[in-house]
XYZ file of C-alpha atoms in Angstrom:
122
model
C -130.625 99.853 159.355
C -129.026 97.397 156.950
C -129.666 93.699 157.480
C -127.935 92.601 154.292
C -124.432 91.527 153.715
C -122.004 91.255 156.619
C -119.138 93.053 154.738
C -119.255 96.390 152.967
C -116.400 98.001 151.063
C -115.276 99.003 147.626
C -113.806 95.571 146.477
C -116.254 93.292 148.423
C -118.860 92.855 145.443
C -115.999 91.784 143.171
C -114.650 89.362 145.819
C -118.021 87.854 146.257
C -118.596 87.585 142.539
C -115.310 85.813 142.263
C -116.380 83.363 144.979
C -119.833 82.626 143.638
C -118.415 82.097 140.058
C -116.054 79.487 141.593
C -119.015 77.858 143.256
C -121.047 77.414 139.992
C -122.273 73.875 139.817
C -122.266 73.281 143.482
C -125.404 71.865 145.051
C -128.032 73.809 147.093
C -127.175 76.757 149.143
C -123.479 76.343 148.383
C -123.821 77.996 145.076
C -126.034 80.951 146.165
C -124.995 82.387 149.555
C -121.581 83.916 150.164
C -120.918 82.238 153.545
C -121.780 78.614 152.357
C -120.071 79.284 148.928
C -116.783 80.535 150.461
C -116.668 77.497 152.824
C -117.369 75.087 149.945
C -114.739 76.877 147.580
C -112.155 76.876 150.244
C -112.655 73.177 150.892
C -112.684 72.337 147.058
C -109.290 74.181 146.781
C -107.838 72.121 149.667
C -109.142 68.916 147.821
C -107.681 70.070 144.555
C -104.264 70.678 146.109
C -104.116 67.340 147.885
C -105.429 65.492 144.742
C -102.620 67.112 142.522
C -100.155 65.339 144.854
C -102.135 62.097 144.977
C -102.432 61.997 141.174
C -98.707 61.562 140.744
C -98.691 58.719 143.236
C -101.757 57.028 141.683
C -100.353 57.118 138.160
C -96.925 55.840 139.133
C -98.667 52.874 140.822
C -100.688 52.234 137.737
C -97.560 52.278 135.580
C -95.815 49.811 137.927
C -98.826 47.456 137.856
C -98.869 47.534 133.990
C -95.065 47.008 133.735
C -95.324 44.085 136.266
C -98.005 42.462 134.297
C -96.255 42.731 131.046
C -92.964 41.671 132.409
C -94.235 38.585 133.893
C -95.026 37.325 130.465
C -91.345 37.382 129.899
C -90.401 35.462 132.923
C -89.379 38.241 135.199
C -90.727 40.149 138.109
C -91.052 43.831 138.333
C -88.230 44.357 140.709
C -85.860 42.092 138.790
C -86.695 43.843 135.576
C -85.950 47.244 136.889
C -82.694 45.951 138.437
C -81.819 44.408 135.046
C -82.518 47.595 133.139
C -80.305 49.564 135.627
C -77.452 47.008 135.194
C -77.791 47.121 131.418
C -77.581 50.927 131.545
C -81.016 51.501 130.155
C -82.676 54.546 131.553
C -86.309 54.655 130.595
C -88.956 56.072 132.827
C -91.832 53.864 134.153
C -94.434 56.030 132.120
C -92.798 55.246 129.003
C -92.311 51.488 129.862
C -95.932 51.246 130.679
C -96.926 52.832 127.279
C -94.414 50.503 125.562
C -95.931 47.556 127.144
C -99.377 48.372 125.871
C -98.733 49.822 122.386
C -95.325 48.139 121.346
C -95.179 44.626 122.981
C -92.358 43.558 120.637
C -90.184 46.657 121.726
C -91.011 45.998 125.450
C -90.069 42.316 124.847
C -86.636 43.370 123.531
C -86.150 45.502 126.684
C -87.147 42.579 128.888
C -84.681 40.328 127.185
C -81.867 42.986 127.550
C -82.733 43.230 131.274
C -82.834 39.507 131.712
C -79.367 39.209 130.070
C -77.942 41.932 132.372
C -78.994 39.993 135.462
C -76.577 37.358 137.006
C -77.852 33.896 136.415
C -78.724 32.031 139.593
C-alpha cells in the first residue's frame, strides 16, 4: 500500500520538479511540499500578473508627479503644460518629459516656454 504522493503517472515527477523549482526561495513548507508549493506558486503568478499591470500605472503617476514639480518652477501647472504642448503641436510622451526634467532642465525649460506661449493669455 502506497502512502506517498497523491498523483502517479509518467509526467508527474517532471511537473512536480517544475513547481518546486518555481517555489525556490519560499519560506517554510511552501518550498518543500508539492501541495503547499503549488498553492504558493499559483498565488505568486497571480500577483505577478496583477503587478505587471499596476507597474504601468505606478510609473505613469510617478512621471506625472515629476513633470508637475518641474513645470511649476516655470509658472505652469501640469494640466496647462500638457494642454500647451498639445496646442503647440509638440508630441512628447510623459516618460521622456520626466527624464528631460531631471537630466536636461534647460531643454525642459524651453519646452515649458513653448507650451506657455501656445496657451491663450488670460
